[in-house]
PDB file of C-alpha atoms in Angstrom:
ATOM      1  CA  MET M   1     -17.249   6.832  15.184  1.00  0.00           C
ATOM      2  CA  SER M   2     -20.903   4.937  16.426  1.00  0.00           C
ATOM      3  CA  VAL M   3     -23.408   3.370  14.064  1.00  0.00           C
ATOM      4  CA  GLN M   4     -25.807   6.285  15.242  1.00  0.00           C
ATOM      5  CA  GLN M   5     -23.298   9.037  13.718  1.00  0.00           C
ATOM      6  CA  VAL M   6     -22.775   7.301  10.483  1.00  0.00           C
ATOM      7  CA  ALA M   7     -26.520   7.336   9.797  1.00  0.00           C
ATOM      8  CA  GLU M   8     -26.642  11.068  10.889  1.00  0.00           C
ATOM      9  CA  ARG M   9     -24.007  11.786   8.417  1.00  0.00           C
ATOM     10  CA  LEU M  10     -25.872   9.735   5.888  1.00  0.00           C
ATOM     11  CA  ASP M  11     -29.086  11.315   6.776  1.00  0.00           C
ATOM     12  CA  ILE M  12     -30.768   8.141   7.363  1.00  0.00           C
ATOM     13  CA  THR M  13     -32.193   6.265  10.338  1.00  0.00           C
ATOM     14  CA  GLN M  14     -30.027   3.513  12.017  1.00  0.00           C
ATOM     15  CA  ALA M  15     -32.982   0.985  11.741  1.00  0.00           C
ATOM     16  CA  ALA M  16     -32.289   1.472   7.663  1.00  0.00           C
ATOM     17  CA  LEU M  17     -28.491   1.102   7.770  1.00  0.00           C
ATOM     18  CA  PHE M  18     -29.048  -1.897   9.466  1.00  0.00           C
ATOM     19  CA  ARG M  19     -31.467  -3.142   6.737  1.00  0.00           C
ATOM     20  CA  ARG M  20     -28.901  -2.570   4.302  1.00  0.00           C
ATOM     21  CA  PHE M  21     -25.827  -3.997   6.176  1.00  0.00           C
ATOM     22  CA  ASP M  22     -27.058  -6.525   9.030  1.00  0.00           C
ATOM     23  CA  THR M  23     -24.262  -6.036  11.089  1.00  0.00           C
ATOM     24  CA  LYS M  24     -21.880  -3.521  12.166  1.00  0.00           C
ATOM     25  CA  GLN M  25     -19.319  -5.871  10.696  1.00  0.00           C
ATOM     26  CA  ASN M  26     -20.877  -5.910   7.160  1.00  0.00           C
ATOM     27  CA  LEU M  27     -20.807  -1.998   7.653  1.00  0.00           C
ATOM     28  CA  ILE M  28     -17.336  -1.798   8.163  1.00  0.00           C
ATOM     29  CA  VAL M  29     -16.351  -4.471   5.461  1.00  0.00           C
ATOM     30  CA  GLN M  30     -18.179  -2.408   2.854  1.00  0.00           C
ATOM     31  CA  ALA M  31     -16.714   1.096   4.046  1.00  0.00           C
ATOM     32  CA  LEU M  32     -13.403  -0.265   3.760  1.00  0.00           C
ATOM     33  CA  ARG M  33     -13.786  -2.555   0.585  1.00  0.00           C
ATOM     34  CA  TRP M  34     -11.818  -0.745  -2.139  1.00  0.00           C
ATOM     35  CA  HIS M  35     -14.815  -1.579  -5.119  1.00  0.00           C
ATOM     36  CA  GLY M  36     -12.854  -1.946  -7.894  1.00  0.00           C
ATOM     37  CA  ARG M  37     -10.645   1.443  -7.576  1.00  0.00           C
ATOM     38  CA  SER M  38      -7.440   0.577  -8.395  1.00  0.00           C
ATOM     39  CA  PHE M  39      -4.251   1.439  -6.180  1.00  0.00           C
ATOM     40  CA  SER M  40      -1.617   3.687  -7.731  1.00  0.00           C
ATOM     41  CA  TRP M  41       0.757   0.533  -7.543  1.00  0.00           C
ATOM     42  CA  THR M  42      -0.843  -1.028  -9.800  1.00  0.00           C
ATOM     43  CA  ASP M  43      -0.762   2.071 -12.300  1.00  0.00           C
ATOM     44  CA  THR M  44       2.942   2.584 -11.428  1.00  0.00           C
ATOM     45  CA  ILE M  45       3.814  -1.384 -11.935  1.00  0.00           C
ATOM     46  CA  ARG M  46       2.566  -1.247 -15.084  1.00  0.00           C
ATOM     47  CA  THR M  47       4.679   1.343 -16.424  1.00  0.00           C
ATOM     48  CA  GLU M  48       7.868   0.571 -18.268  1.00  0.00           C
ATOM     49  CA  PRO M  49      11.301   1.306 -16.052  1.00  0.00           C
ATOM     50  CA  SER M  50      12.978   3.852 -17.647  1.00  0.00           C
ATOM     51  CA  ALA M  51      16.545   3.361 -18.937  1.00  0.00           C
ATOM     52  CA  ASP M  52      17.577   6.843 -17.918  1.00  0.00           C
ATOM     53  CA  ARG M  53      18.839   6.515 -14.725  1.00  0.00           C
ATOM     54  CA  SER M  54      17.012  10.227 -13.334  1.00  0.00           C
ATOM     55  CA  ILE M  55      13.536   9.044 -14.546  1.00  0.00           C
ATOM     56  CA  PHE M  56      13.971   5.435 -13.407  1.00  0.00           C
ATOM     57  CA  ARG M  57      14.618   6.711  -9.782  1.00  0.00           C
ATOM     58  CA  THR M  58      11.283   9.145  -9.943  1.00  0.00           C
ATOM     59  CA  GLN M  59       9.727   6.171 -11.037  1.00  0.00           C
ATOM     60  CA  LEU M  60      11.172   3.933  -7.910  1.00  0.00           C
ATOM     61  CA  VAL M  61      10.077   6.948  -5.773  1.00  0.00           C
ATOM     62  CA  ALA M  62       6.646   6.644  -7.443  1.00  0.00           C
ATOM     63  CA  LEU M  63       6.458   2.797  -6.759  1.00  0.00           C
ATOM     64  CA  ALA M  64       7.511   3.480  -3.310  1.00  0.00           C
ATOM     65  CA  ARG M  65       4.960   5.777  -2.445  1.00  0.00           C
ATOM     66  CA  ALA M  66       2.867   3.585  -4.156  1.00  0.00           C
ATOM     67  CA  VAL M  67       3.548   0.704  -2.022  1.00  0.00           C
ATOM     68  CA  ALA M  68       3.470   3.334   1.200  1.00  0.00           C
ATOM     69  CA  GLU M  69      -0.301   3.509   0.180  1.00  0.00           C
ATOM     70  CA  VAL M  70      -0.753  -0.079   0.068  1.00  0.00           C
ATOM     71  CA  GLY M  71       0.353  -0.577   3.686  1.00  0.00           C
ATOM     72  CA  GLU M  72      -1.465   2.166   4.882  1.00  0.00           C
ATOM     73  CA  MET M  73      -5.031   1.179   3.594  1.00  0.00           C
ATOM     74  CA  SER M  74      -4.432  -2.135   4.808  1.00  0.00           C
ATOM     75  CA  VAL M  75      -3.652  -0.666   8.349  1.00  0.00           C
ATOM     76  CA  LEU M  76      -6.926   1.355   8.366  1.00  0.00           C
ATOM     77  CA  ALA M  77      -8.610  -1.819   7.029  1.00  0.00           C
ATOM     78  CA  ALA M  78      -7.251  -3.373  10.100  1.00  0.00           C
ATOM     79  CA  ASP M  79      -8.090  -0.686  12.622  1.00  0.00           C
ATOM     80  CA  GLY M  80     -11.537  -1.074  11.139  1.00  0.00           C
ATOM     81  CA  PHE M  81     -11.586  -4.849  11.871  1.00  0.00           C
ATOM     82  CA  ARG M  82     -10.295  -4.438  15.381  1.00  0.00           C
ATOM     83  CA  ALA M  83     -13.099  -1.599  16.370  1.00  0.00           C
ATOM     84  CA  ILE M  84     -15.690  -3.673  15.782  1.00  0.00           C
ATOM     85  CA  GLY M  85     -13.839  -6.935  17.848  1.00  0.00           C
ATOM     86  CA  VAL M  86     -12.299  -8.795  14.495  1.00  0.00           C
ATOM     87  CA  THR M  87      -8.808  -9.978  15.269  1.00  0.00           C
ATOM     88  CA  LYS M  88      -8.068 -11.823  12.033  1.00  0.00           C
ATOM     89  CA  PRO M  89      -4.355 -10.918  11.048  1.00  0.00           C
ATOM     90  CA  ILE M  90      -3.921  -7.656   8.714  1.00  0.00           C
ATOM     91  CA  GLY M  91      -3.521 -10.038   5.582  1.00  0.00           C
ATOM     92  CA  PRO M  92      -6.554 -11.799   5.237  1.00  0.00           C
ATOM     93  CA  MET M  93      -8.338  -8.696   6.450  1.00  0.00           C
ATOM     94  CA  ALA M  94      -6.718  -6.220   3.906  1.00  0.00           C
ATOM     95  CA  MET M  95      -7.613  -9.238   0.865  1.00  0.00           C
ATOM     96  CA  GLU M  96     -11.290  -9.542   2.466  1.00  0.00           C
ATOM     97  CA  VAL M  97     -11.692  -5.551   1.252  1.00  0.00           C
ATOM     98  CA  GLY M  98      -9.713  -6.049  -1.586  1.00  0.00           C
ATOM     99  CA  PHE M  99      -6.622  -4.806  -1.199  1.00  0.00           C
ATOM    100  CA  PRO M 100      -3.779  -6.723  -2.733  1.00  0.00           C
ATOM    101  CA  SER M 101      -2.131  -9.910  -1.001  1.00  0.00           C
ATOM    102  CA  LEU M 102       1.806  -9.327   0.073  1.00  0.00           C
ATOM    103  CA  PRO M 103       2.811 -12.402  -1.833  1.00  0.00           C
ATOM    104  CA  GLU M 104       0.945 -10.598  -4.888  1.00  0.00           C
ATOM    105  CA  LEU M 105       2.289  -7.127  -4.218  1.00  0.00           C
ATOM    106  CA  HIS M 106       6.251  -8.756  -3.860  1.00  0.00           C
ATOM    107  CA  ALA M 107       5.581 -10.810  -7.074  1.00  0.00           C
ATOM    108  CA  ALA M 108       4.324  -7.746  -8.979  1.00  0.00           C
ATOM    109  CA  VAL M 109       7.152  -5.480  -7.689  1.00  0.00           C
ATOM    110  CA  SER M 110      10.002  -8.514  -7.976  1.00  0.00           C
ATOM    111  CA  GLU M 111       8.494  -8.386 -11.683  1.00  0.00           C
ATOM    112  CA  TRP M 112       9.079  -4.778 -12.329  1.00  0.00           C
ATOM    113  CA  LEU M 113      12.216  -4.600 -10.854  1.00  0.00           C
ATOM    114  CA  ASP M 114      13.672  -7.643 -13.336  1.00  0.00           C
ATOM    115  CA  LYS M 115      12.616  -5.183 -15.910  1.00  0.00           C
ATOM    116  CA  ALA M 116      14.730  -2.712 -14.461  1.00  0.00           C
ATOM    117  CA  ALA M 117      17.668  -4.987 -13.791  1.00  0.00           C
ATOM    118  CA  ARG M 118      17.344  -6.318 -17.536  1.00  0.00           C
ATOM    119  CA  LYS M 119      18.137  -2.451 -18.360  1.00  0.00           C
ATOM    120  CA  GLN M 120      21.310  -3.424 -15.710  1.00  0.00           C
ATOM    121  CA  LEU M 121      19.460  -0.461 -13.277  1.00  0.00           C
ATOM    122  CA  VAL M 122      19.560  -2.875 -10.278  1.00  0.00           C
ATOM    123  CA  GLU M 123      21.513  -5.298  -9.768  1.00  0.00           C
ATOM    124  CA  GLY M 124      19.535  -8.663 -11.188  1.00  0.00           C
ATOM    125  CA  ARG M 125      20.609 -10.974  -8.826  1.00  0.00           C
ATOM    126  CA  HIS M 126      19.574  -8.934  -5.536  1.00  0.00           C
ATOM    127  CA  VAL M 127      15.792  -8.301  -7.143  1.00  0.00           C
ATOM    128  CA  PRO M 128      13.593 -10.433  -4.576  1.00  0.00           C
ATOM    129  CA  HIS M 129      15.561  -8.993  -1.623  1.00  0.00           C
ATOM    130  CA  ILE M 130      15.479  -5.239  -2.761  1.00  0.00           C
ATOM    131  CA  ALA M 131      11.752  -6.266  -3.370  1.00  0.00           C
ATOM    132  CA  ILE M 132      11.491  -7.188   0.012  1.00  0.00           C
ATOM    133  CA  ALA M 133      13.463  -4.180   1.274  1.00  0.00           C
ATOM    134  CA  LEU M 134      11.022  -2.067  -0.714  1.00  0.00           C
ATOM    135  CA  LEU M 135       8.108  -3.888   1.134  1.00  0.00           C
ATOM    136  CA  GLY M 136       9.365  -4.162   4.459  1.00  0.00           C
ATOM    137  CA  GLY M 137      10.954  -1.006   4.560  1.00  0.00           C
ATOM    138  CA  MET M 138       7.637   1.196   3.164  1.00  0.00           C
ATOM    139  CA  SER M 139       5.578  -0.874   5.459  1.00  0.00           C
ATOM    140  CA  LEU M 140       7.739  -0.314   8.669  1.00  0.00           C
ATOM    141  CA  LEU M 141       8.244   3.516   7.731  1.00  0.00           C
ATOM    142  CA  HIS M 142       4.519   3.595   7.325  1.00  0.00           C
ATOM    143  CA  PHE M 143       4.082   2.644  11.278  1.00  0.00           C
ATOM    144  CA  ILE M 144       6.813   4.437  12.251  1.00  0.00           C
ATOM    145  CA  THR M 145       5.448   7.820  11.123  1.00  0.00           C
ATOM    146  CA  ARG M 146       1.988   6.711  12.369  1.00  0.00           C
ATOM    147  CA  GLU M 147       2.967   6.629  15.849  1.00  0.00           C
ATOM    148  CA  LYS M 148       5.141   9.624  15.830  1.00  0.00           C
ATOM    149  CA  ASN M 149       1.720  11.236  14.088  1.00  0.00           C
ATOM    150  CA  GLU M 150       3.949  12.562  10.932  1.00  0.00           C
ATOM    151  CA  ALA M 151       3.114  12.455   7.301  1.00  0.00           C
ATOM    152  CA  ILE M 152       5.818  10.037   5.539  1.00  0.00           C
ATOM    153  CA  GLY M 153       6.909  12.936   2.813  1.00  0.00           C
ATOM    154  CA  GLY M 154      10.567  12.643   2.000  1.00  0.00           C
ATOM    155  CA  GLU M 155      11.299  10.123   4.195  1.00  0.00           C
ATOM    156  CA  VAL M 156      10.335   7.739   0.875  1.00  0.00           C
ATOM    157  CA  ASP M 157      12.930   9.416  -1.069  1.00  0.00           C
ATOM    158  CA  ALA M 158      15.684   9.201   1.380  1.00  0.00           C
ATOM    159  CA  TYR M 159      14.735   5.502   2.186  1.00  0.00           C
ATOM    160  CA  VAL M 160      15.167   5.005  -2.117  1.00  0.00           C
ATOM    161  CA  ASP M 161      18.780   7.052  -1.490  1.00  0.00           C
ATOM    162  CA  PHE M 162      19.398   4.356   1.040  1.00  0.00           C
ATOM    163  CA  LEU M 163      18.333   1.348  -1.337  1.00  0.00           C
ATOM    164  CA  VAL M 164      19.487   2.562  -4.674  1.00  0.00           C
ATOM    165  CA  GLY M 165      21.707   5.733  -4.294  1.00  0.00           C
ATOM    166  CA  PRO M 166      21.238   9.441  -4.085  1.00  0.00           C
ATOM    167  CA  GLY M 167      19.897   9.885  -7.553  1.00  0.00           C
ATOM    168  CA  ASN M 168      22.008   7.097  -9.475  1.00  0.00           C
ATOM    169  CA  ALA M 169      20.778   3.843  -8.880  1.00  0.00           C
ATOM    170  CA  ALA M 170      23.792   2.315 -11.274  1.00  0.00           C
ATOM    171  CA  GLU M 171      26.333   4.053  -8.747  1.00  0.00           C
ATOM    172  CA  HIS M 172      25.443   2.030  -5.505  1.00  0.00           C
ATOM    173  CA  ARG M 173      24.459  -1.483  -7.151  1.00  0.00           C
TER     174      ARG M 173
END
């Protein structure tokens, strides 16, 4: 979308847009900035893992979907930056607009999975690996579905089934 099209959609002049943002890059950064809104992963990660295995699985699917949301938003931010010629790696670009860093996200997911391990819902010694698999798998799943122009949808459930077993995390530790 051109700056002219943005100005037209906002019903202002292009000059007014540039007075507010100075450059096209500043406009893109502000458009992508998360502005204090929380990702669903922050709400999900604050929820205590349930000792009830079916509820835990539902929570794990919600966490996987939330992680996918972070990946999706990070990719959109990267695309926005690339559109204006900024070619930084995705991580710094995502942090610049307020998304969590991958180490921050990994630490939060690992902490949540540690709580699940204390309830014997996942194998404790595998927590860091499960967290990496969840983060990596959801990111890759997003890229694959994006390239195929498909929605992630039920793929999250299938991926969680692969990680923890269909419907029962304890059976496949």
